[in-house]
JSON list of C-alpha atoms in Angstrom, two decimals:
[
{"chain": "A", "resi": 1239, "resn": "MET", "atom": "CA", "xyz": [7.27, -23.41, -8.38]},
{"chain": "A", "resi": 1240, "resn": "ASP", "atom": "CA", "xyz": [5.06, -25.35, -5.61]},
{"chain": "A", "resi": 1241, "resn": "ILE", "atom": "CA", "xyz": [4.19, -24.32, -2.32]},
{"chain": "A", "resi": 1242, "resn": "SER", "atom": "CA", "xyz": [7.20, -25.15, -0.25]},
{"chain": "A", "resi": 1243, "resn": "SER", "atom": "CA", "xyz": [9.55, -23.94, -2.53]},
{"chain": "A", "resi": 1244, "resn": "GLY", "atom": "CA", "xyz": [7.81, -20.80, -2.69]},
{"chain": "A", "resi": 1245, "resn": "LEU", "atom": "CA", "xyz": [7.39, -20.68, 1.22]},
{"chain": "A", "resi": 1246, "resn": "THR", "atom": "CA", "xyz": [11.63, -21.34, 1.32]},
{"chain": "A", "resi": 1247, "resn": "LYS", "atom": "CA", "xyz": [11.99, -18.31, -0.53]},
{"chain": "A", "resi": 1248, "resn": "PHE", "atom": "CA", "xyz": [9.31, -15.86, 0.85]},
{"chain": "A", "resi": 1249, "resn": "LYS", "atom": "CA", "xyz": [11.29, -17.00, 4.14]},
{"chain": "A", "resi": 1250, "resn": "SER", "atom": "CA", "xyz": [14.86, -15.79, 2.49]},
{"chain": "A", "resi": 1251, "resn": "GLY", "atom": "CA", "xyz": [13.24, -12.48, 1.48]},
{"chain": "A", "resi": 1252, "resn": "LEU", "atom": "CA", "xyz": [11.58, -11.86, 5.17]},
{"chain": "A", "resi": 1253, "resn": "GLN", "atom": "CA", "xyz": [14.82, -12.84, 6.83]},
{"chain": "A", "resi": 1254, "resn": "GLU", "atom": "CA", "xyz": [16.98, -10.43, 4.14]},
{"chain": "A", "resi": 1255, "resn": "MET", "atom": "CA", "xyz": [14.44, -7.86, 5.45]},
{"chain": "A", "resi": 1256, "resn": "GLY", "atom": "CA", "xyz": [14.91, -8.98, 9.39]},
{"chain": "A", "resi": 1257, "resn": "ILE", "atom": "CA", "xyz": [11.11, -9.96, 9.71]},
{"chain": "A", "resi": 1258, "resn": "ASP", "atom": "CA", "xyz": [10.25, -13.21, 11.47]},
{"chain": "A", "resi": 1259, "resn": "LEU", "atom": "CA", "xyz": [6.85, -14.49, 11.44]},
{"chain": "A", "resi": 1260, "resn": "THR", "atom": "CA", "xyz": [5.29, -16.74, 13.37]},
{"chain": "A", "resi": 1261, "resn": "GLU", "atom": "CA", "xyz": [3.79, -19.94, 12.18]},
{"chain": "A", "resi": 1262, "resn": "GLU", "atom": "CA", "xyz": [0.98, -18.16, 12.29]},
{"chain": "A", "resi": 1263, "resn": "GLN", "atom": "CA", "xyz": [1.16, -15.27, 10.57]},
{"chain": "A", "resi": 1264, "resn": "ILE", "atom": "CA", "xyz": [2.79, -17.62, 7.71]},
{"chain": "A", "resi": 1265, "resn": "HIS", "atom": "CA", "xyz": [-0.84, -19.37, 7.94]},
{"chain": "A", "resi": 1266, "resn": "GLN", "atom": "CA", "xyz": [-2.45, -16.03, 7.09]},
{"chain": "A", "resi": 1267, "resn": "PHE", "atom": "CA", "xyz": [-0.24, -15.67, 4.60]},
{"chain": "A", "resi": 1268, "resn": "LEU", "atom": "CA", "xyz": [-1.26, -18.60, 3.10]},
{"chain": "A", "resi": 1269, "resn": "GLN", "atom": "CA", "xyz": [-5.15, -18.17, 3.86]},
{"chain": "A", "resi": 1270, "resn": "TYR", "atom": "CA", "xyz": [-4.84, -15.31, 2.00]},
{"chain": "A", "resi": 1271, "resn": "TYR", "atom": "CA", "xyz": [-3.10, -16.40, -1.21]},
{"chain": "A", "resi": 1272, "resn": "ASP", "atom": "CA", "xyz": [-5.76, -19.11, -1.03]},
{"chain": "A", "resi": 1273, "resn": "LEU", "atom": "CA", "xyz": [-8.36, -16.74, -0.96]},
{"chain": "A", "resi": 1274, "resn": "LEU", "atom": "CA", "xyz": [-6.85, -14.60, -3.77]},
{"chain": "A", "resi": 1275, "resn": "ILE", "atom": "CA", "xyz": [-6.71, -17.54, -6.26]},
{"chain": "A", "resi": 1276, "resn": "GLU", "atom": "CA", "xyz": [-9.90, -18.82, -5.33]},
{"chain": "A", "resi": 1277, "resn": "ARG", "atom": "CA", "xyz": [-11.94, -14.79, -6.10]},
{"chain": "A", "resi": 1278, "resn": "ASN", "atom": "CA", "xyz": [-9.18, -14.26, -9.03]},
{"chain": "A", "resi": 1279, "resn": "LYS", "atom": "CA", "xyz": [-11.45, -17.15, -10.97]},
{"chain": "A", "resi": 1280, "resn": "VAL", "atom": "CA", "xyz": [-14.68, -14.76, -10.80]},
{"chain": "A", "resi": 1281, "resn": "MET", "atom": "CA", "xyz": [-13.30, -11.61, -10.51]},
{"chain": "A", "resi": 1282, "resn": "ASN", "atom": "CA", "xyz": [-9.98, -9.52, -12.18]},
{"chain": "A", "resi": 1283, "resn": "LEU", "atom": "CA", "xyz": [-7.22, -9.22, -8.95]},
{"chain": "A", "resi": 1284, "resn": "THR", "atom": "CA", "xyz": [-4.43, -9.85, -10.02]},
{"chain": "A", "resi": 1285, "resn": "ALA", "atom": "CA", "xyz": [-2.45, -11.42, -13.14]},
{"chain": "A", "resi": 1286, "resn": "ILE", "atom": "CA", "xyz": [-0.05, -13.14, -11.36]},
{"chain": "A", "resi": 1287, "resn": "THR", "atom": "CA", "xyz": [-1.38, -15.94, -9.86]},
{"chain": "A", "resi": 1288, "resn": "GLU", "atom": "CA", "xyz": [2.09, -18.67, -9.12]},
{"chain": "A", "resi": 1289, "resn": "PHE", "atom": "CA", "xyz": [2.66, -18.66, -5.89]},
{"chain": "A", "resi": 1290, "resn": "ASP", "atom": "CA", "xyz": [6.29, -17.87, -6.13]},
{"chain": "A", "resi": 1291, "resn": "GLU", "atom": "CA", "xyz": [5.45, -14.82, -7.99]},
{"chain": "A", "resi": 1292, "resn": "VAL", "atom": "CA", "xyz": [2.54, -13.47, -5.35]},
{"chain": "A", "resi": 1293, "resn": "VAL", "atom": "CA", "xyz": [5.48, -13.85, -2.68]},
{"chain": "A", "resi": 1294, "resn": "GLU", "atom": "CA", "xyz": [7.95, -12.01, -4.76]},
{"chain": "A", "resi": 1295, "resn": "LYS", "atom": "CA", "xyz": [5.74, -9.27, -6.81]},
{"chain": "A", "resi": 1296, "resn": "HIS", "atom": "CA", "xyz": [2.97, -8.94, -3.95]},
{"chain": "A", "resi": 1297, "resn": "PHE", "atom": "CA", "xyz": [3.69, -9.94, -0.72]},
{"chain": "A", "resi": 1298, "resn": "LEU", "atom": "CA", "xyz": [7.77, -9.31, -0.30]},
{"chain": "A", "resi": 1299, "resn": "ASP", "atom": "CA", "xyz": [6.91, -5.59, -2.39]},
{"chain": "A", "resi": 1300, "resn": "SER", "atom": "CA", "xyz": [4.48, -4.78, 0.12]},
{"chain": "A", "resi": 1301, "resn": "LEU", "atom": "CA", "xyz": [6.67, -5.61, 3.02]},
{"chain": "A", "resi": 1302, "resn": "SER", "atom": "CA", "xyz": [9.70, -3.71, 1.81]},
{"chain": "A", "resi": 1303, "resn": "LEU", "atom": "CA", "xyz": [8.12, -0.18, 3.35]},
{"chain": "A", "resi": 1304, "resn": "VAL", "atom": "CA", "xyz": [10.39, -1.65, 6.35]},
{"chain": "A", "resi": 1305, "resn": "LYS", "atom": "CA", "xyz": [13.52, -0.33, 4.02]},
{"chain": "A", "resi": 1306, "resn": "ILE", "atom": "CA", "xyz": [12.01, 3.27, 4.39]},
{"chain": "A", "resi": 1307, "resn": "ILE", "atom": "CA", "xyz": [10.04, 3.30, 7.85]},
{"chain": "A", "resi": 1308, "resn": "PRO", "atom": "CA", "xyz": [11.64, 0.60, 9.88]},
{"chain": "A", "resi": 1309, "resn": "ASP", "atom": "CA", "xyz": [9.50, 2.06, 13.08]},
{"chain": "A", "resi": 1310, "resn": "LEU", "atom": "CA", "xyz": [6.09, 0.51, 12.11]},
{"chain": "A", "resi": 1311, "resn": "SER", "atom": "CA", "xyz": [4.09, -0.16, 15.63]},
{"chain": "A", "resi": 1312, "resn": "ASP", "atom": "CA", "xyz": [0.71, 1.89, 17.04]},
{"chain": "A", "resi": 1313, "resn": "GLN", "atom": "CA", "xyz": [0.53, 3.90, 13.47]},
{"chain": "A", "resi": 1314, "resn": "THR", "atom": "CA", "xyz": [-2.74, 4.87, 11.72]},
{"chain": "A", "resi": 1315, "resn": "VAL", "atom": "CA", "xyz": [-2.36, 3.75, 8.17]},
{"chain": "A", "resi": 1316, "resn": "LEU", "atom": "CA", "xyz": [-4.29, 4.19, 4.91]},
{"chain": "A", "resi": 1317, "resn": "ASP", "atom": "CA", "xyz": [-3.64, 1.88, 1.87]},
{"chain": "A", "resi": 1318, "resn": "MET", "atom": "CA", "xyz": [-5.13, 4.43, -1.02]},
{"chain": "A", "resi": 1319, "resn": "GLY", "atom": "CA", "xyz": [-5.99, 2.19, -4.02]},
{"chain": "A", "resi": 1320, "resn": "THR", "atom": "CA", "xyz": [-5.46, -1.25, -2.02]},
{"chain": "A", "resi": 1321, "resn": "GLY", "atom": "CA", "xyz": [-7.11, -3.32, -5.23]},
{"chain": "A", "resi": 1322, "resn": "ALA", "atom": "CA", "xyz": [-6.32, -7.15, -3.72]},
{"chain": "A", "resi": 1323, "resn": "GLY", "atom": "CA", "xyz": [-5.04, -5.74, -0.42]},
{"chain": "A", "resi": 1324, "resn": "PHE", "atom": "CA", "xyz": [-1.62, -4.84, -1.76]},
{"chain": "A", "resi": 1325, "resn": "PRO", "atom": "CA", "xyz": [0.70, -3.41, 0.47]},
{"chain": "A", "resi": 1326, "resn": "GLY", "atom": "CA", "xyz": [-2.29, -3.15, 3.28]},
{"chain": "A", "resi": 1327, "resn": "ILE", "atom": "CA", "xyz": [-2.93, -6.51, 3.96]},
{"chain": "A", "resi": 1328, "resn": "PRO", "atom": "CA", "xyz": [0.52, -8.13, 4.21]},
{"chain": "A", "resi": 1329, "resn": "LEU", "atom": "CA", "xyz": [1.85, -5.56, 6.54]},
{"chain": "A", "resi": 1330, "resn": "LYS", "atom": "CA", "xyz": [-1.17, -5.57, 8.36]},
{"chain": "A", "resi": 1331, "resn": "ILE", "atom": "CA", "xyz": [-0.15, -9.49, 8.67]},
{"chain": "A", "resi": 1332, "resn": "VAL", "atom": "CA", "xyz": [3.58, -8.60, 9.97]},
{"chain": "A", "resi": 1333, "resn": "PHE", "atom": "CA", "xyz": [2.83, -5.80, 12.65]},
{"chain": "A", "resi": 1334, "resn": "PRO", "atom": "CA", "xyz": [-1.02, -6.52, 13.99]},
{"chain": "A", "resi": 1335, "resn": "ARG", "atom": "CA", "xyz": [-1.04, -3.43, 15.82]},
{"chain": "A", "resi": 1336, "resn": "LEU", "atom": "CA", "xyz": [-0.97, -1.45, 13.00]},
{"chain": "A", "resi": 1337, "resn": "ASN", "atom": "CA", "xyz": [-4.55, 0.53, 12.69]},
{"chain": "A", "resi": 1338, "resn": "PHE", "atom": "CA", "xyz": [-5.28, 0.22, 9.10]},
{"chain": "A", "resi": 1339, "resn": "VAL", "atom": "CA", "xyz": [-7.94, 1.13, 6.41]},
{"chain": "A", "resi": 1340, "resn": "LEU", "atom": "CA", "xyz": [-7.74, -0.29, 3.20]},
{"chain": "A", "resi": 1341, "resn": "ALA", "atom": "CA", "xyz": [-9.57, 1.63, 0.47]},
{"chain": "A", "resi": 1342, "resn": "ASP", "atom": "CA", "xyz": [-10.49, 1.02, -3.15]},
{"chain": "A", "resi": 1343, "resn": "SER", "atom": "CA", "xyz": [-12.98, 2.60, -5.40]},
{"chain": "A", "resi": 1344, "resn": "LEU", "atom": "CA", "xyz": [-14.44, -0.67, -6.48]},
{"chain": "A", "resi": 1345, "resn": "ASN", "atom": "CA", "xyz": [-17.11, -2.45, -4.34]},
{"chain": "A", "resi": 1346, "resn": "LYS", "atom": "CA", "xyz": [-16.53, -6.19, -5.56]},
{"chain": "A", "resi": 1347, "resn": "ARG", "atom": "CA", "xyz": [-12.75, -5.52, -4.35]},
{"chain": "A", "resi": 1348, "resn": "VAL", "atom": "CA", "xyz": [-13.66, -3.88, -1.33]},
{"chain": "A", "resi": 1349, "resn": "LYS", "atom": "CA", "xyz": [-16.02, -6.92, -0.46]},
{"chain": "A", "resi": 1350, "resn": "PHE", "atom": "CA", "xyz": [-13.40, -9.54, -0.98]},
{"chain": "A", "resi": 1351, "resn": "LEU", "atom": "CA", "xyz": [-10.68, -7.64, 1.43]},
{"chain": "A", "resi": 1352, "resn": "SER", "atom": "CA", "xyz": [-13.78, -7.51, 4.02]},
{"chain": "A", "resi": 1353, "resn": "GLU", "atom": "CA", "xyz": [-13.96, -11.39, 3.42]},
{"chain": "A", "resi": 1354, "resn": "VAL", "atom": "CA", "xyz": [-9.82, -11.67, 4.31]},
{"chain": "A", "resi": 1355, "resn": "ILE", "atom": "CA", "xyz": [-10.24, -9.40, 7.06]},
{"chain": "A", "resi": 1356, "resn": "ASP", "atom": "CA", "xyz": [-12.97, -12.00, 8.40]},
{"chain": "A", "resi": 1357, "resn": "GLU", "atom": "CA", "xyz": [-11.05, -15.20, 7.60]},
{"chain": "A", "resi": 1358, "resn": "LEU", "atom": "CA", "xyz": [-7.57, -14.20, 8.44]},
{"chain": "A", "resi": 1359, "resn": "ARG", "atom": "CA", "xyz": [-9.06, -13.11, 11.92]},
{"chain": "A", "resi": 1360, "resn": "LEU", "atom": "CA", "xyz": [-7.46, -9.41, 11.70]},
{"chain": "A", "resi": 1361, "resn": "SER", "atom": "CA", "xyz": [-8.54, -6.81, 13.89]},
{"chain": "A", "resi": 1362, "resn": "ASP", "atom": "CA", "xyz": [-8.65, -2.97, 13.71]},
{"chain": "A", "resi": 1363, "resn": "ILE", "atom": "CA", "xyz": [-8.99, -3.09, 10.07]},
{"chain": "A", "resi": 1364, "resn": "LYS", "atom": "CA", "xyz": [-11.51, -2.34, 7.61]},
{"chain": "A", "resi": 1365, "resn": "ALA", "atom": "CA", "xyz": [-12.02, -1.53, 3.72]},
{"chain": "A", "resi": 1366, "resn": "VAL", "atom": "CA", "xyz": [-14.26, 1.13, 2.26]},
{"chain": "A", "resi": 1367, "resn": "HIS", "atom": "CA", "xyz": [-15.09, 1.80, -0.89]},
{"chain": "A", "resi": 1368, "resn": "GLY", "atom": "CA", "xyz": [-14.99, 5.19, -1.96]},
{"chain": "A", "resi": 1369, "resn": "ARG", "atom": "CA", "xyz": [-12.73, 7.36, -4.81]},
{"chain": "A", "resi": 1370, "resn": "ALA", "atom": "CA", "xyz": [-9.83, 9.30, -3.33]},
{"chain": "A", "resi": 1371, "resn": "GLU", "atom": "CA", "xyz": [-11.48, 12.29, -3.78]},
{"chain": "A", "resi": 1372, "resn": "ASP", "atom": "CA", "xyz": [-14.72, 11.90, -2.19]},
{"chain": "A", "resi": 1373, "resn": "LEU", "atom": "CA", "xyz": [-13.39, 9.84, 0.83]},
{"chain": "A", "resi": 1374, "resn": "ALA", "atom": "CA", "xyz": [-10.45, 13.16, 1.38]},
{"chain": "A", "resi": 1375, "resn": "ARG", "atom": "CA", "xyz": [-13.57, 15.21, 1.85]},
{"chain": "A", "resi": 1376, "resn": "ASN", "atom": "CA", "xyz": [-14.58, 12.95, 4.80]},
{"chain": "A", "resi": 1377, "resn": "PRO", "atom": "CA", "xyz": [-13.81, 14.56, 8.57]},
{"chain": "A", "resi": 1378, "resn": "GLU", "atom": "CA", "xyz": [-13.58, 11.21, 9.28]},
{"chain": "A", "resi": 1379, "resn": "TYR", "atom": "CA", "xyz": [-10.66, 10.63, 7.32]},
{"chain": "A", "resi": 1380, "resn": "ARG", "atom": "CA", "xyz": [-9.48, 13.93, 6.39]},
{"chain": "A", "resi": 1381, "resn": "GLN", "atom": "CA", "xyz": [-5.78, 13.92, 8.03]},
{"chain": "A", "resi": 1382, "resn": "LYS", "atom": "CA", "xyz": [-6.69, 11.84, 10.37]},
{"chain": "A", "resi": 1383, "resn": "PHE", "atom": "CA", "xyz": [-3.37, 9.25, 8.88]},
{"chain": "A", "resi": 1384, "resn": "ASP", "atom": "CA", "xyz": [0.33, 8.82, 10.41]},
{"chain": "A", "resi": 1385, "resn": "LEU", "atom": "CA", "xyz": [1.07, 7.25, 6.99]},
{"chain": "A", "resi": 1386, "resn": "CYS", "atom": "CA", "xyz": [-1.18, 6.75, 3.75]},
{"chain": "A", "resi": 1387, "resn": "VAL", "atom": "CA", "xyz": [0.88, 4.24, 1.17]},
{"chain": "A", "resi": 1388, "resn": "SER", "atom": "CA", "xyz": [-0.25, 3.12, -2.07]},
{"chain": "A", "resi": 1389, "resn": "ARG", "atom": "CA", "xyz": [1.06, 0.77, -5.02]},
{"chain": "A", "resi": 1390, "resn": "ALA", "atom": "CA", "xyz": [-1.58, 2.21, -7.09]},
{"chain": "A", "resi": 1391, "resn": "VAL", "atom": "CA", "xyz": [-0.45, 2.89, -11.00]},
{"chain": "A", "resi": 1392, "resn": "ALA", "atom": "CA", "xyz": [-0.84, 6.35, -11.43]},
{"chain": "A", "resi": 1393, "resn": "ASN", "atom": "CA", "xyz": [1.90, 9.79, -11.76]},
{"chain": "A", "resi": 1394, "resn": "LEU", "atom": "CA", "xyz": [3.42, 11.00, -8.36]},
{"chain": "A", "resi": 1395, "resn": "SER", "atom": "CA", "xyz": [1.36, 14.03, -9.15]},
{"chain": "A", "resi": 1396, "resn": "SER", "atom": "CA", "xyz": [-2.06, 12.72, -9.15]},
{"chain": "A", "resi": 1397, "resn": "LEU", "atom": "CA", "xyz": [-1.14, 10.62, -6.69]},
{"chain": "A", "resi": 1398, "resn": "SER", "atom": "CA", "xyz": [0.45, 12.94, -4.29]},
{"chain": "A", "resi": 1399, "resn": "GLU", "atom": "CA", "xyz": [-3.34, 14.46, -4.53]},
{"chain": "A", "resi": 1400, "resn": "TYR", "atom": "CA", "xyz": [-5.51, 11.20, -3.94]},
{"chain": "A", "resi": 1401, "resn": "CYS", "atom": "CA", "xyz": [-3.19, 10.85, -1.25]},
{"chain": "A", "resi": 1402, "resn": "LEU", "atom": "CA", "xyz": [-1.56, 14.01, 0.89]},
{"chain": "A", "resi": 1403, "resn": "PRO", "atom": "CA", "xyz": [-5.16, 14.92, 1.79]},
{"chain": "A", "resi": 1404, "resn": "PHE", "atom": "CA", "xyz": [-5.10, 11.91, 4.32]},
{"chain": "A", "resi": 1405, "resn": "VAL", "atom": "CA", "xyz": [-1.75, 12.12, 6.10]},
{"chain": "A", "resi": 1406, "resn": "LYS", "atom": "CA", "xyz": [-1.45, 14.05, 9.49]},
{"chain": "A", "resi": 1407, "resn": "LYS", "atom": "CA", "xyz": [0.43, 17.47, 9.83]},
{"chain": "A", "resi": 1408, "resn": "ASN", "atom": "CA", "xyz": [4.09, 15.55, 10.29]},
{"chain": "A", "resi": 1409, "resn": "GLY", "atom": "CA", "xyz": [3.20, 12.17, 8.89]},
{"chain": "A", "resi": 1410, "resn": "PHE", "atom": "CA", "xyz": [3.92, 10.67, 5.57]},
{"chain": "A", "resi": 1411, "resn": "PHE", "atom": "CA", "xyz": [2.85, 9.73, 2.79]},
{"chain": "A", "resi": 1412, "resn": "VAL", "atom": "CA", "xyz": [4.99, 6.59, 0.67]},
{"chain": "A", "resi": 1413, "resn": "SER", "atom": "CA", "xyz": [4.70, 5.87, -2.99]},
{"chain": "A", "resi": 1414, "resn": "TYR", "atom": "CA", "xyz": [5.83, 2.50, -4.32]},
{"chain": "A", "resi": 1415, "resn": "LYS", "atom": "CA", "xyz": [7.45, 3.14, -7.95]},
{"chain": "A", "resi": 1416, "resn": "SER", "atom": "CA", "xyz": [8.97, 1.26, -10.55]},
{"chain": "A", "resi": 1417, "resn": "ALA", "atom": "CA", "xyz": [13.07, 2.22, -10.82]},
{"chain": "A", "resi": 1418, "resn": "GLU", "atom": "CA", "xyz": [13.07, 5.19, -12.66]},
{"chain": "A", "resi": 1419, "resn": "VAL", "atom": "CA", "xyz": [11.33, 7.90, -10.90]},
{"chain": "A", "resi": 1420, "resn": "GLU", "atom": "CA", "xyz": [13.25, 11.04, -12.03]},
{"chain": "A", "resi": 1421, "resn": "GLN", "atom": "CA", "xyz": [10.94, 12.57, -14.25]},
{"chain": "A", "resi": 1422, "resn": "GLU", "atom": "CA", "xyz": [7.76, 11.93, -12.22]},
{"chain": "A", "resi": 1423, "resn": "LEU", "atom": "CA", "xyz": [9.63, 12.92, -9.32]},
{"chain": "A", "resi": 1424, "resn": "ALA", "atom": "CA", "xyz": [10.29, 16.41, -11.37]},
{"chain": "A", "resi": 1425, "resn": "ASP", "atom": "CA", "xyz": [6.90, 16.76, -12.79]},
{"chain": "A", "resi": 1426, "resn": "ALA", "atom": "CA", "xyz": [5.56, 16.22, -9.13]},
{"chain": "A", "resi": 1427, "resn": "LYS", "atom": "CA", "xyz": [7.57, 18.66, -7.22]},
{"chain": "A", "resi": 1428, "resn": "LYS", "atom": "CA", "xyz": [4.77, 21.57, -7.41]},
{"chain": "A", "resi": 1429, "resn": "ALA", "atom": "CA", "xyz": [1.92, 19.55, -6.66]},
{"chain": "A", "resi": 1430, "resn": "VAL", "atom": "CA", "xyz": [3.81, 17.79, -3.62]},
{"chain": "A", "resi": 1431, "resn": "PHE", "atom": "CA", "xyz": [4.68, 21.45, -2.22]},
{"chain": "A", "resi": 1432, "resn": "LEU", "atom": "CA", "xyz": [1.10, 23.01, -3.30]},
{"chain": "A", "resi": 1433, "resn": "LEU", "atom": "CA", "xyz": [-0.57, 19.77, -1.24]},
{"chain": "A", "resi": 1434, "resn": "GLY", "atom": "CA", "xyz": [1.84, 20.47, 2.10]},
{"chain": "A", "resi": 1435, "resn": "GLY", "atom": "CA", "xyz": [4.17, 17.80, 1.23]},
{"chain": "A", "resi": 1436, "resn": "LYS", "atom": "CA", "xyz": [8.42, 17.73, 0.70]},
{"chain": "A", "resi": 1437, "resn": "THR", "atom": "CA", "xyz": [9.82, 14.76, -0.47]},
{"chain": "A", "resi": 1438, "resn": "GLU", "atom": "CA", "xyz": [12.36, 13.64, 2.35]},
{"chain": "A", "resi": 1439, "resn": "GLN", "atom": "CA", "xyz": [13.72, 10.74, -0.03]},
{"chain": "A", "resi": 1440, "resn": "VAL", "atom": "CA", "xyz": [13.70, 8.24, -2.77]},
{"chain": "A", "resi": 1441, "resn": "LEU", "atom": "CA", "xyz": [15.48, 4.31, -1.77]},
{"chain": "A", "resi": 1442, "resn": "LYS", "atom": "CA", "xyz": [15.66, 2.39, -4.77]},
{"chain": "A", "resi": 1443, "resn": "PHE", "atom": "CA", "xyz": [16.13, -1.80, -4.37]},
{"chain": "A", "resi": 1444, "resn": "HIS", "atom": "CA", "xyz": [15.81, -4.88, -5.62]},
{"chain": "A", "resi": 1445, "resn": "LEU", "atom": "CA", "xyz": [13.38, -6.57, -4.22]},
{"chain": "A", "resi": 1446, "resn": "PRO", "atom": "CA", "xyz": [14.93, -9.43, -2.22]},
{"chain": "A", "resi": 1447, "resn": "LEU", "atom": "CA", "xyz": [16.09, -12.83, -4.52]},
{"chain": "A", "resi": 1448, "resn": "SER", "atom": "CA", "xyz": [14.56, -11.16, -7.76]},
{"chain": "A", "resi": 1449, "resn": "ASP", "atom": "CA", "xyz": [16.43, -8.64, -10.41]},
{"chain": "A", "resi": 1450, "resn": "TYR", "atom": "CA", "xyz": [12.68, -6.84, -10.12]},
{"chain": "A", "resi": 1451, "resn": "ASN", "atom": "CA", "xyz": [14.03, -3.26, -9.22]},
{"chain": "A", "resi": 1452, "resn": "ARG", "atom": "CA", "xyz": [12.27, -0.91, -7.14]},
{"chain": "A", "resi": 1453, "resn": "SER", "atom": "CA", "xyz": [11.88, 2.54, -5.79]},
{"chain": "A", "resi": 1454, "resn": "LEU", "atom": "CA", "xyz": [9.72, 3.96, -2.97]},
{"chain": "A", "resi": 1455, "resn": "ILE", "atom": "CA", "xyz": [9.55, 7.77, -2.66]},
{"chain": "A", "resi": 1456, "resn": "LEU", "atom": "CA", "xyz": [8.75, 8.95, 1.35]},
{"chain": "A", "resi": 1457, "resn": "ILE", "atom": "CA", "xyz": [6.95, 12.27, 1.63]},
{"chain": "A", "resi": 1458, "resn": "LYS", "atom": "CA", "xyz": [6.67, 14.11, 4.86]},
{"chain": "A", "resi": 1459, "resn": "LYS", "atom": "CA", "xyz": [3.77, 15.78, 5.51]},
{"chain": "A", "resi": 1460, "resn": "GLU", "atom": "CA", "xyz": [4.58, 19.62, 6.33]},
{"chain": "A", "resi": 1461, "resn": "ARG", "atom": "CA", "xyz": [1.57, 21.64, 6.18]},
{"chain": "A", "resi": 1462, "resn": "ASP", "atom": "CA", "xyz": [-2.39, 21.25, 6.09]},
{"chain": "A", "resi": 1463, "resn": "THR", "atom": "CA", "xyz": [-3.39, 20.44, 2.53]},
{"chain": "A", "resi": 1464, "resn": "PRO", "atom": "CA", "xyz": [-5.46, 23.38, 1.39]},
{"chain": "A", "resi": 1465, "resn": "LYS", "atom": "CA", "xyz": [-9.27, 22.79, 1.45]},
{"chain": "A", "resi": 1466, "resn": "ALA", "atom": "CA", "xyz": [-9.14, 22.78, -2.75]},
{"chain": "A", "resi": 1467, "resn": "TYR", "atom": "CA", "xyz": [-7.47, 19.89, -2.69]},
{"chain": "A", "resi": 1468, "resn": "PRO", "atom": "CA", "xyz": [-8.45, 17.16, -3.75]},
{"chain": "A", "resi": 1469, "resn": "ARG", "atom": "CA", "xyz": [-10.44, 18.14, -6.58]},
{"chain": "A", "resi": 1470, "resn": "LYS", "atom": "CA", "xyz": [-13.42, 16.92, -7.92]},
{"chain": "A", "resi": 1471, "resn": "ALA", "atom": "CA", "xyz": [-13.80, 13.56, -8.97]},
{"chain": "A", "resi": 1472, "resn": "GLY", "atom": "CA", "xyz": [-11.44, 12.51, -12.20]},
{"chain": "A", "resi": 1473, "resn": "THR", "atom": "CA", "xyz": [-9.72, 15.82, -12.38]},
{"chain": "A", "resi": 1474, "resn": "PRO", "atom": "CA", "xyz": [-6.53, 14.52, -10.96]},
{"chain": "A", "resi": 1475, "resn": "ALA", "atom": "CA", "xyz": [-6.33, 12.03, -13.02]},
{"chain": "A", "resi": 1476, "resn": "LYS", "atom": "CA", "xyz": [-7.57, 13.98, -16.11]},
{"chain": "A", "resi": 1477, "resn": "ASN", "atom": "CA", "xyz": [-4.98, 17.44, -14.99]},
{"chain": "A", "resi": 1478, "resn": "PRO", "atom": "CA", "xyz": [-2.30, 16.57, -12.89]},
{"chain": "A", "resi": 1479, "resn": "LEU", "atom": "CA", "xyz": [-0.86, 19.75, -10.37]}
]
């Protein structure tokens, strides 16, 4: 599929989500795609490289957050384990008033993200290098965000331990998951409670213009996360709560 038909698909998917983009925003997405493909030749950023697939499985998937949090305006947002910048960069392009921190444990990816931020001339966004377990001990980040999002591949118990310590009281953590989440939700119930959260909503949906099934899990931060969490680096993955 060429770029123009991929763009048509992108605009249809956006319309389905109630999102209107300016020509400048469309141009930013194209710039982002070009940088992603160029840098992907020398480092592992994504296995998905065809434009229409990137549109569907990265861009539209990232933006599906609007299905569960319709009002994205002036919030402070952390994208934990952002990888090549998903969902953070697409959300920042579409909602420029969001104040974003993109966090990743691999410095090469953080350098790529800083390049994207510069090239796209995005403001109020930065990429930081570090593991969640270490960054969550930093007073600059702990319980400082209205919203934490993550498309990282980890079980919900571990993800909750990585992400909930960053969220303010009455803020939210949203985990992007595949369609089948019942077992994960059951396994993570204790962890979510221990970390000060409560699962508010699980939204299952088809990605626009595809047969790709997804879930968004919305967890509200009701209490402060105890100081003991997150545990030291590596423990949440090896020994989930």
